[in-house]
Amino acid sequence: MKIGIVLGTRPEIIKLSPVIRELEKLKENIDYFVIHTNQHYSENLNRIFFKELNLPEPKYNLKVGSASHGKQTGMMLEGIEEVLIREKPEIVVVQGDTNTTLAGALASTKLGIEVAHVEAGLRSYDRSMPEEINRVLTDHISNYLFVPTEVAEENLRREGITENVFLVGNTVVDATFQNIKIAEEKKEEIFEGEMLDIVKGGDYFLLTIHRAENTDNSRKLKSIVEGILKVAEYYDETVIFPLHPRTEGKLKEYHLWDKLKKNKNIKMLEPTGYFKFLILEKYAKLILTDSGGVQEEACILKVPCITLRKNTERPETLEVGSNILVDIERENILEAVDSMLRRNRNWENPFGDGRSGERIVKILSESYNLSIKNEKE
Ligand code: UD1
Ligand code: UDP
């Protein structure tokens, strides 16, 4: 049996690492290879995760890089197709909702290769988000749908997808559990000086913003910056802000950069490695974000989270009480921060037990063996 894995961005590398780890263990029986589209190529959005997670070098790097949606997806399709024709895998695994995810699924299905979608069934029900389009399309052309929760399973059912849907939990839990211990052990190496003191004291808020709907709209990004400055001033608290390159670019373009830079409470950083980020999450008093993965990790690590969006495809976090939504243009961010800081952190983690990677690989190999047996009969 041969499996192809297609990945290209920071969260895909992190969330597919538990699947790759399982496949490495079973190398004798299952042949696999990785195609990296290079959607993320900067060292600290890409290579750093391969190093920290101890992942083998991808067999193929398509060197696609950044471009408009159509061009980027088109270049990926072309490159992925070429590799798949050469490698002839039985199944291709994709994860999440990026342009890489859609390109991997589409290239495979058009060649008659089965598609396995990890983290299937998520819905924000907001079609203005490129991620929502990628998710819906990928789910509808996938042969194996690995859903993280019952909510995701139900979303698929409503769209008529009921076959080969497997409730396996989210691989983000596997990755968090596997790496938080290592991150803890390395804490003193990773942080130094003032940052080590801040982290040890746990006296800070953590912020990430990168979603196009927030960064590429000057009015929205301005509201977010003003809201964050208000929070930093009111609580006189440090706000640690690792910057996605998209966000850095837009803050500069909309002349918001200096406002943040000049404020003594705001600490802007380059995007951090995974170990550093897990520690920053774990010890934060509160996390403010528009990231999908960060909403989940905050919930798993028992840190209250405010999602700076109108909707979320992770409603489980709202239900258990680890997260609330704040539309920064309409709602009062200070009230939201106050209410989340008071919240009892005894919520349940709805994303599974940390064995999703193992389940996914087991299901794929059993299905394959069954299909071989049926063919012979
Ligand atoms: C992509 C995904 C998003 C995911 C995010 C994870 C899509 C449509 N979006 O968004 O769902 O949450 O990855 O982080 O697939 N850039 C660099 N270095 C890089 C990569 C990008 O500087 O290595 C800059 C470029 O200016 C680029 C911009 O960031 O134009 C946006 O990159 P892109 O991959 O298009 O989207 P992300 O915002 O990263
Ligand atoms: N992350 C990281 N360094 C950072 C910011 C995020 O390692 O500076 C990790 C984080 O732990 C999570 C993932 O990146 O696992 C989330 O990626 P991102 O927010 O870019 O994408 P999304 O989850 O929104 O698709």
Coordinates of C-alpha atoms and ligand atoms in Angstrom, one line a residue:
M1 CA 0.0 0.0 0.0
K2 CA 1.2 3.5 -0.9
I3 CA 0.0 6.7 0.7
G4 CA 0.8 10.2 -0.5
I5 CA 0.6 13.1 2.0
V6 CA 0.1 16.6 0.7
L7 CA 0.9 19.6 3.0
G8 CA 2.1 23.1 2.6
T9 CA 1.5 25.4 5.6
R10 CA 2.4 25.7 9.3
P11 CA -0.8 24.2 10.7
E12 CA -0.7 21.3 8.2
I13 CA 2.8 20.4 9.1
I14 CA 1.9 20.4 12.8
K15 CA -1.4 18.6 12.5
L16 CA -0.2 15.9 10.1
S17 CA 2.9 15.2 12.2
P18 CA 1.1 12.6 14.3
V19 CA 0.0 10.8 11.1
I20 CA 3.5 10.9 9.6
R21 CA 4.9 9.6 12.9
E22 CA 2.5 6.6 12.7
L23 CA 3.4 6.0 9.1
E24 CA 7.1 6.1 10.0
K25 CA 6.5 3.3 12.6
L26 CA 4.8 1.2 10.0
K27 CA 7.3 1.8 7.2
E28 CA 7.9 -1.9 6.7
N29 CA 4.3 -2.4 5.6
I30 CA 3.1 0.9 4.3
D31 CA 5.0 2.9 1.7
Y32 CA 4.4 6.7 2.0
F33 CA 5.8 9.9 0.6
V34 CA 5.2 13.6 1.4
I35 CA 4.6 16.4 -1.2
H36 CA 5.2 19.9 0.2
T37 CA 3.6 22.6 -1.9
N38 CA 5.8 25.3 -0.2
Q39 CA 2.7 27.5 0.3
H40 CA 4.7 28.4 3.5
Y41 CA 8.4 28.8 2.8
S42 CA 9.8 31.3 5.3
E43 CA 12.1 29.4 7.7
N44 CA 9.9 30.2 10.8
L45 CA 6.6 29.1 9.1
N46 CA 8.1 26.0 7.6
R47 CA 11.5 24.4 8.2
I48 CA 11.5 25.1 11.9
F49 CA 8.5 22.8 12.3
F50 CA 10.2 19.9 10.4
K51 CA 13.3 20.3 12.7
E52 CA 11.4 20.6 16.0
L53 CA 8.9 17.8 15.2
N54 CA 11.8 15.7 13.9
L55 CA 10.0 15.0 10.6
P56 CA 11.7 13.5 7.6
E57 CA 12.4 15.7 4.7
P58 CA 9.5 15.8 2.2
K59 CA 10.3 13.7 -0.9
Y60 CA 8.9 16.5 -3.2
N61 CA 8.9 20.2 -2.8
L62 CA 6.9 22.0 -5.5
K63 CA 8.2 25.4 -4.7
V64 CA 4.9 27.1 -5.4
G65 CA 5.2 29.9 -2.8
S66 CA 2.9 32.9 -2.6
A67 CA 0.5 34.0 -5.3
S68 CA -3.2 34.9 -5.9
H69 CA -5.6 32.1 -5.0
G70 CA -6.2 31.0 -8.5
K71 CA -2.5 31.0 -9.6
Q72 CA -1.3 29.4 -6.4
T73 CA -3.9 26.7 -6.5
G74 CA -3.3 26.1 -10.2
M75 CA 0.4 25.8 -9.8
M76 CA -0.1 23.3 -7.0
L77 CA -2.6 21.2 -9.0
E78 CA -0.1 20.9 -11.9
G79 CA 2.8 20.0 -9.6
I80 CA 0.8 17.5 -7.5
E81 CA -0.6 15.8 -10.5
E82 CA 2.8 15.2 -12.0
V83 CA 4.1 13.6 -8.8
L84 CA 0.9 11.5 -8.4
I85 CA 1.2 10.1 -11.9
R86 CA 4.8 9.1 -11.2
E87 CA 4.2 7.7 -7.6
K88 CA 0.8 6.1 -8.2
P89 CA -0.4 6.0 -4.5
E90 CA -3.6 4.3 -3.6
I91 CA -4.6 7.1 -1.2
V92 CA -3.7 10.8 -0.7
V93 CA -4.1 12.4 2.7
V94 CA -4.8 16.1 3.0
Q95 CA -5.5 18.1 6.2
G96 CA -7.6 21.2 7.0
D97 CA -8.7 24.0 4.7
T98 CA -5.9 25.7 2.9
N99 CA -5.3 26.1 -0.8
T100 CA -2.9 23.2 -0.5
T101 CA -5.6 21.0 1.0
L102 CA -8.0 21.7 -2.0
A103 CA -5.3 21.3 -4.6
G104 CA -4.2 18.0 -3.1
A105 CA -7.7 16.6 -3.0
L106 CA -8.7 17.9 -6.5
A107 CA -5.5 16.6 -8.2
S108 CA -6.0 13.2 -6.6
T109 CA -9.7 12.7 -7.3
K110 CA -9.2 13.7 -11.0
L111 CA -6.7 10.9 -11.3
G112 CA -9.0 8.4 -9.6
I113 CA -6.9 8.3 -6.4
E114 CA -8.8 8.1 -3.1
V115 CA -8.7 11.2 -0.9
A116 CA -8.6 11.1 2.9
H117 CA -9.5 14.4 4.6
V118 CA -8.1 14.9 8.1
E119 CA -10.2 17.4 10.1
A120 CA -13.2 17.0 7.8
G121 CA -16.6 18.5 8.5
L122 CA -15.7 21.9 10.0
R123 CA -18.0 24.7 9.0
S124 CA -18.1 28.4 9.8
Y125 CA -21.1 28.8 7.4
D126 CA -19.4 31.9 6.1
R127 CA -18.7 31.5 2.4
S128 CA -16.7 34.8 2.3
M129 CA -13.8 32.9 3.9
P130 CA -11.5 31.2 1.4
E131 CA -11.0 28.4 4.0
E132 CA -14.8 27.6 4.0
I133 CA -14.8 27.1 0.3
N134 CA -11.7 24.9 0.6
R135 CA -13.3 22.8 3.3
V136 CA -16.6 22.3 1.6
L137 CA -15.1 21.3 -1.7
T138 CA -12.5 19.0 -0.1
D139 CA -15.1 17.2 1.9
H140 CA -17.3 16.6 -1.1
I141 CA -14.6 15.0 -3.1
S142 CA -13.1 12.9 -0.2
N143 CA -13.4 9.2 0.1
Y144 CA -12.4 9.1 3.8
L145 CA -13.6 11.8 6.1
F146 CA -11.8 12.0 9.5
V147 CA -14.0 14.2 11.6
P148 CA -12.7 15.5 14.9
T149 CA -16.0 15.8 16.8
E150 CA -19.7 14.9 16.6
V151 CA -20.5 18.5 15.5
A152 CA -18.3 18.0 12.4
E153 CA -20.0 14.6 11.8
E154 CA -23.4 16.3 12.0
N155 CA -22.3 19.1 9.6
L156 CA -21.4 16.4 7.0
R157 CA -24.6 14.5 7.5
R158 CA -26.6 17.7 6.8
E159 CA -24.8 17.9 3.5
G160 CA -25.6 14.3 2.7
I161 CA -22.2 12.9 3.5
T162 CA -22.7 9.8 5.7
E163 CA -20.4 7.1 4.2
N164 CA -16.8 6.6 5.4
V165 CA -17.1 9.3 8.0
F166 CA -14.8 8.3 11.0
L167 CA -14.9 10.1 14.3
V168 CA -11.3 10.0 15.3
G169 CA -10.7 13.3 17.3
N170 CA -8.4 16.0 16.2
T171 CA -4.7 15.4 15.6
V172 CA -4.0 18.7 17.2
V173 CA -4.5 17.0 20.6
D174 CA -1.8 14.3 19.6
A175 CA 0.6 17.1 18.6
T176 CA 0.0 19.1 21.7
F177 CA 0.4 16.2 24.1
Q178 CA 3.4 14.9 22.2
N179 CA 5.2 18.3 22.2
I180 CA 4.2 20.2 25.3
K181 CA 6.4 18.0 27.5
I182 CA 9.4 18.5 25.3
A183 CA 8.7 22.3 25.2
E184 CA 8.6 22.4 29.0
E185 CA 12.0 20.7 29.2
K186 CA 13.5 23.2 26.8
K187 CA 11.8 26.2 28.3
E188 CA 15.0 27.7 29.8
E189 CA 16.8 27.2 26.4
I190 CA 14.1 28.7 24.3
F191 CA 13.5 31.9 26.3
E192 CA 16.1 34.1 27.7
G193 CA 16.4 37.3 29.8
E194 CA 13.3 39.4 30.0
M195 CA 11.1 37.0 28.0
L196 CA 11.9 34.1 30.4
D197 CA 10.8 36.3 33.3
I198 CA 7.6 37.3 31.6
V199 CA 6.8 33.7 30.7
K200 CA 7.6 32.3 34.1
G201 CA 5.5 35.0 35.8
G202 CA 2.6 34.2 33.5
D203 CA 1.7 37.9 33.5
Y204 CA 0.8 38.4 29.9
F205 CA -1.8 38.0 27.1
L206 CA -0.9 36.2 23.9
L207 CA -2.2 37.6 20.6
T208 CA -2.2 36.2 17.0
I209 CA -3.9 37.6 13.9
H210 CA -3.6 36.4 10.4
R211 CA -7.0 35.6 8.9
A212 CA -7.4 37.5 5.6
E213 CA -10.9 38.8 6.7
N214 CA -9.1 40.7 9.5
T215 CA -5.8 41.7 8.0
D216 CA -6.8 42.7 4.5
N217 CA -9.5 45.1 5.6
S218 CA -7.9 48.4 6.9
R219 CA -11.0 49.3 9.0
K220 CA -11.1 46.0 10.7
L221 CA -7.4 45.8 11.3
K222 CA -7.5 49.3 12.8
S223 CA -10.3 48.3 15.1
I224 CA -8.4 45.3 16.3
V225 CA -5.2 47.3 16.9
E226 CA -7.3 49.9 18.9
G227 CA -9.0 47.2 20.9
I228 CA -5.8 45.5 21.8
L229 CA -4.2 48.8 22.8
K230 CA -7.2 49.5 25.0
V231 CA -6.8 46.1 26.7
A232 CA -3.0 46.5 27.2
E233 CA -3.6 49.9 28.8
Y234 CA -6.6 49.0 31.0
Y235 CA -4.9 45.9 32.4
D236 CA -1.4 47.3 32.2
E237 CA -0.5 43.9 30.9
T238 CA 2.2 42.8 28.4
V239 CA 0.7 41.6 25.1
I240 CA 3.0 39.1 23.3
F241 CA 2.2 39.3 19.6
P242 CA 4.0 36.8 17.2
L243 CA 3.4 38.2 13.8
H244 CA 2.4 36.2 10.7
P245 CA 4.2 37.9 7.7
R246 CA 0.8 38.7 6.2
T247 CA -0.1 40.7 9.3
E248 CA 3.2 42.5 9.5
G249 CA 2.9 43.6 5.9
K250 CA -0.7 44.9 6.4
L251 CA 0.1 46.7 9.7
K252 CA 2.8 48.6 7.8
E253 CA 0.7 49.2 4.7
Y254 CA -2.2 50.7 6.8
H255 CA 0.2 52.7 9.0
L256 CA -0.7 50.9 12.2
W257 CA 2.8 49.4 12.8
D258 CA 4.3 52.4 14.7
K259 CA 1.3 52.6 17.1
L260 CA 2.0 49.1 18.3
K261 CA 5.8 49.4 18.2
K262 CA 5.8 52.5 20.4
N263 CA 3.6 50.9 23.1
K264 CA 5.7 49.6 25.9
N265 CA 3.2 46.8 26.7
I266 CA 3.1 45.3 23.2
K267 CA 5.9 42.9 22.4
M268 CA 5.9 42.0 18.7
L269 CA 7.9 38.9 17.7
E270 CA 8.7 37.0 14.6
P271 CA 6.5 34.0 14.1
T272 CA 7.8 31.6 16.7
G273 CA 8.6 27.9 16.6
Y274 CA 6.2 25.4 17.9
F275 CA 7.8 24.7 21.2
K276 CA 8.1 28.4 22.0
F277 CA 4.5 29.0 21.0
L278 CA 3.1 26.1 23.1
I279 CA 4.8 27.5 26.1
L280 CA 3.6 31.0 25.3
E281 CA 0.0 29.6 25.1
K282 CA 0.3 27.5 28.3
Y283 CA 1.4 30.3 30.6
A284 CA -0.7 33.1 29.1
K285 CA -3.5 34.6 31.3
L286 CA -5.6 34.8 28.2
I287 CA -5.2 34.3 24.4
L288 CA -6.7 36.6 21.8
T289 CA -6.6 35.1 18.3
D290 CA -8.3 34.6 14.9
S291 CA -6.5 31.3 14.3
G292 CA -8.3 28.0 14.1
G293 CA -5.5 25.9 15.7
V294 CA -4.9 28.4 18.4
Q295 CA -8.6 28.2 19.5
E296 CA -8.2 24.5 19.8
E297 CA -4.8 24.5 21.6
A298 CA -6.1 27.2 24.1
C299 CA -9.0 24.9 24.9
I300 CA -6.7 21.8 25.3
L301 CA -4.2 23.7 27.5
K302 CA -7.0 25.2 29.6
V303 CA -6.3 28.8 28.8
P304 CA -9.3 31.2 28.2
C305 CA -9.5 32.4 24.6
I306 CA -11.1 35.3 22.8
T307 CA -11.7 34.8 19.1
L308 CA -11.6 38.0 17.2
R309 CA -14.1 36.9 14.6
K310 CA -17.9 36.9 14.0
N311 CA -18.0 33.1 13.7
T312 CA -16.0 30.0 14.3
E313 CA -15.8 26.6 12.8
R314 CA -14.8 25.4 16.3
P315 CA -18.2 25.9 18.1
E316 CA -17.2 23.1 20.5
T317 CA -14.9 25.6 22.3
L318 CA -17.8 28.0 22.8
E319 CA -20.0 25.2 24.1
V320 CA -17.4 24.0 26.7
G321 CA -16.8 27.6 27.7
S322 CA -13.1 28.0 26.8
N323 CA -13.7 30.5 24.1
I324 CA -15.9 33.4 23.1
L325 CA -16.4 35.4 19.9
V326 CA -15.8 39.1 19.8
D327 CA -16.7 41.1 16.7
I328 CA -14.2 43.9 17.5
E329 CA -16.1 46.5 15.4
R330 CA -19.4 46.0 17.4
E331 CA -18.6 44.5 20.8
N332 CA -16.8 45.7 23.8
I333 CA -13.4 43.9 24.0
L334 CA -12.8 45.0 27.6
E335 CA -16.0 43.3 28.8
A336 CA -15.1 40.2 27.0
V337 CA -11.6 40.1 28.5
D338 CA -13.0 40.6 31.9
S339 CA -15.5 37.8 31.6
M340 CA -13.0 35.4 30.2
L341 CA -10.4 36.2 33.0
R342 CA -13.0 35.2 35.6
R343 CA -13.9 32.0 33.8
N344 CA -13.3 28.7 35.7
R345 CA -10.8 26.7 33.6
N346 CA -12.3 23.3 34.4
W347 CA -13.8 22.7 30.9
E348 CA -13.6 19.4 29.1
N349 CA -11.4 19.0 26.0
P350 CA -13.8 18.1 23.2
F351 CA -11.2 17.3 20.6
G352 CA -10.2 13.8 21.6
D353 CA -7.6 11.8 23.5
G354 CA -4.5 12.3 21.5
R355 CA -4.6 9.1 19.6
S356 CA -6.2 10.4 16.3
G357 CA -3.0 9.8 14.2
E358 CA -3.0 6.2 15.2
R359 CA -6.7 5.7 14.4
I360 CA -6.4 7.4 11.0
V361 CA -3.5 5.2 9.8
K362 CA -5.2 2.0 11.2
I363 CA -8.5 2.8 9.4
L364 CA -6.7 3.6 6.1
S365 CA -4.7 0.4 6.2
E366 CA -7.6 -1.8 7.2
S367 CA -9.8 -0.4 4.4
Y368 CA -7.1 -1.0 1.9
N369 CA -6.6 -4.6 3.0
L370 CA -10.3 -5.1 2.8
S371 CA -10.5 -3.8 -0.7
I372 CA -7.6 -6.0 -1.8
K373 CA -9.4 -9.0 -0.3
N374 CA -12.6 -8.1 -2.0
E375 CA -10.8 -7.7 -5.4
K376 CA -9.3 -11.2 -5.0
E377 CA -12.7 -12.9 -4.2
Ligands
UD1_1 C1 -2.8 30.3 4.8 C2 -4.2 29.7 4.7 C3 -4.9 29.9 6.0 C4 -4.1 29.3 7.2 C5 -2.8 29.9 7.2 C6 -1.9 29.3 8.2 C7 -5.2 29.7 2.5 C8 -6.2 30.3 1.6 N1 -5.0 30.3 3.6 O1 -3.0 31.7 5.0 O2 -6.2 29.1 5.9 O3 -4.8 29.6 8.4 O4 -2.1 29.7 5.9 O5 -0.9 30.1 8.7 O6 -4.7 28.7 2.1 N2 4.1 34.8 3.4 C9 5.5 34.8 3.7 N3 6.1 33.7 4.0 C10 5.6 32.5 3.8 C11 4.2 32.4 3.4 C12 3.5 33.6 3.2 O7 6.0 35.9 3.9 O8 6.2 31.5 4.0 C13 3.4 36.0 3.2 C14 3.3 36.4 1.7 O9 3.3 37.8 1.6 C15 1.9 35.9 1.3 C16 1.1 36.1 2.6 O10 2.1 35.8 3.7 O11 1.3 36.6 0.3 C17 -0.1 35.1 2.8 O12 0.3 33.8 2.6 P1 -0.7 32.7 2.1 O13 -0.1 31.3 2.1 O14 -1.3 33.1 0.8 O15 -1.9 32.7 3.2 P2 -1.8 32.7 4.7 O16 -2.3 34.0 5.3 O17 -0.5 32.2 5.2
UDP2 N1 2.0 28.6 15.8 C1 3.4 28.6 16.0 N2 4.0 29.8 16.1 C2 3.3 31.0 16.0 C3 1.9 31.0 15.8 C4 1.3 29.7 15.7 O1 4.0 27.6 16.1 O2 3.9 32.1 16.0 C5 1.3 27.3 15.7 C6 0.2 27.0 16.7 O3 0.7 26.3 17.8 C7 -0.8 26.2 15.9 C8 -0.6 26.6 14.5 O4 0.6 27.3 14.4 O5 -0.5 24.8 16.0 C9 -1.7 27.5 14.0 O6 -1.4 28.0 12.8 P1 -2.1 29.2 12.2 O7 -2.7 30.1 13.2 O8 -1.1 29.9 11.2 O9 -3.2 28.6 11.2 P2 -4.8 28.1 11.4 O10 -4.8 27.1 12.6 O11 -5.6 29.4 11.7 O12 -5.1 27.6 10.1

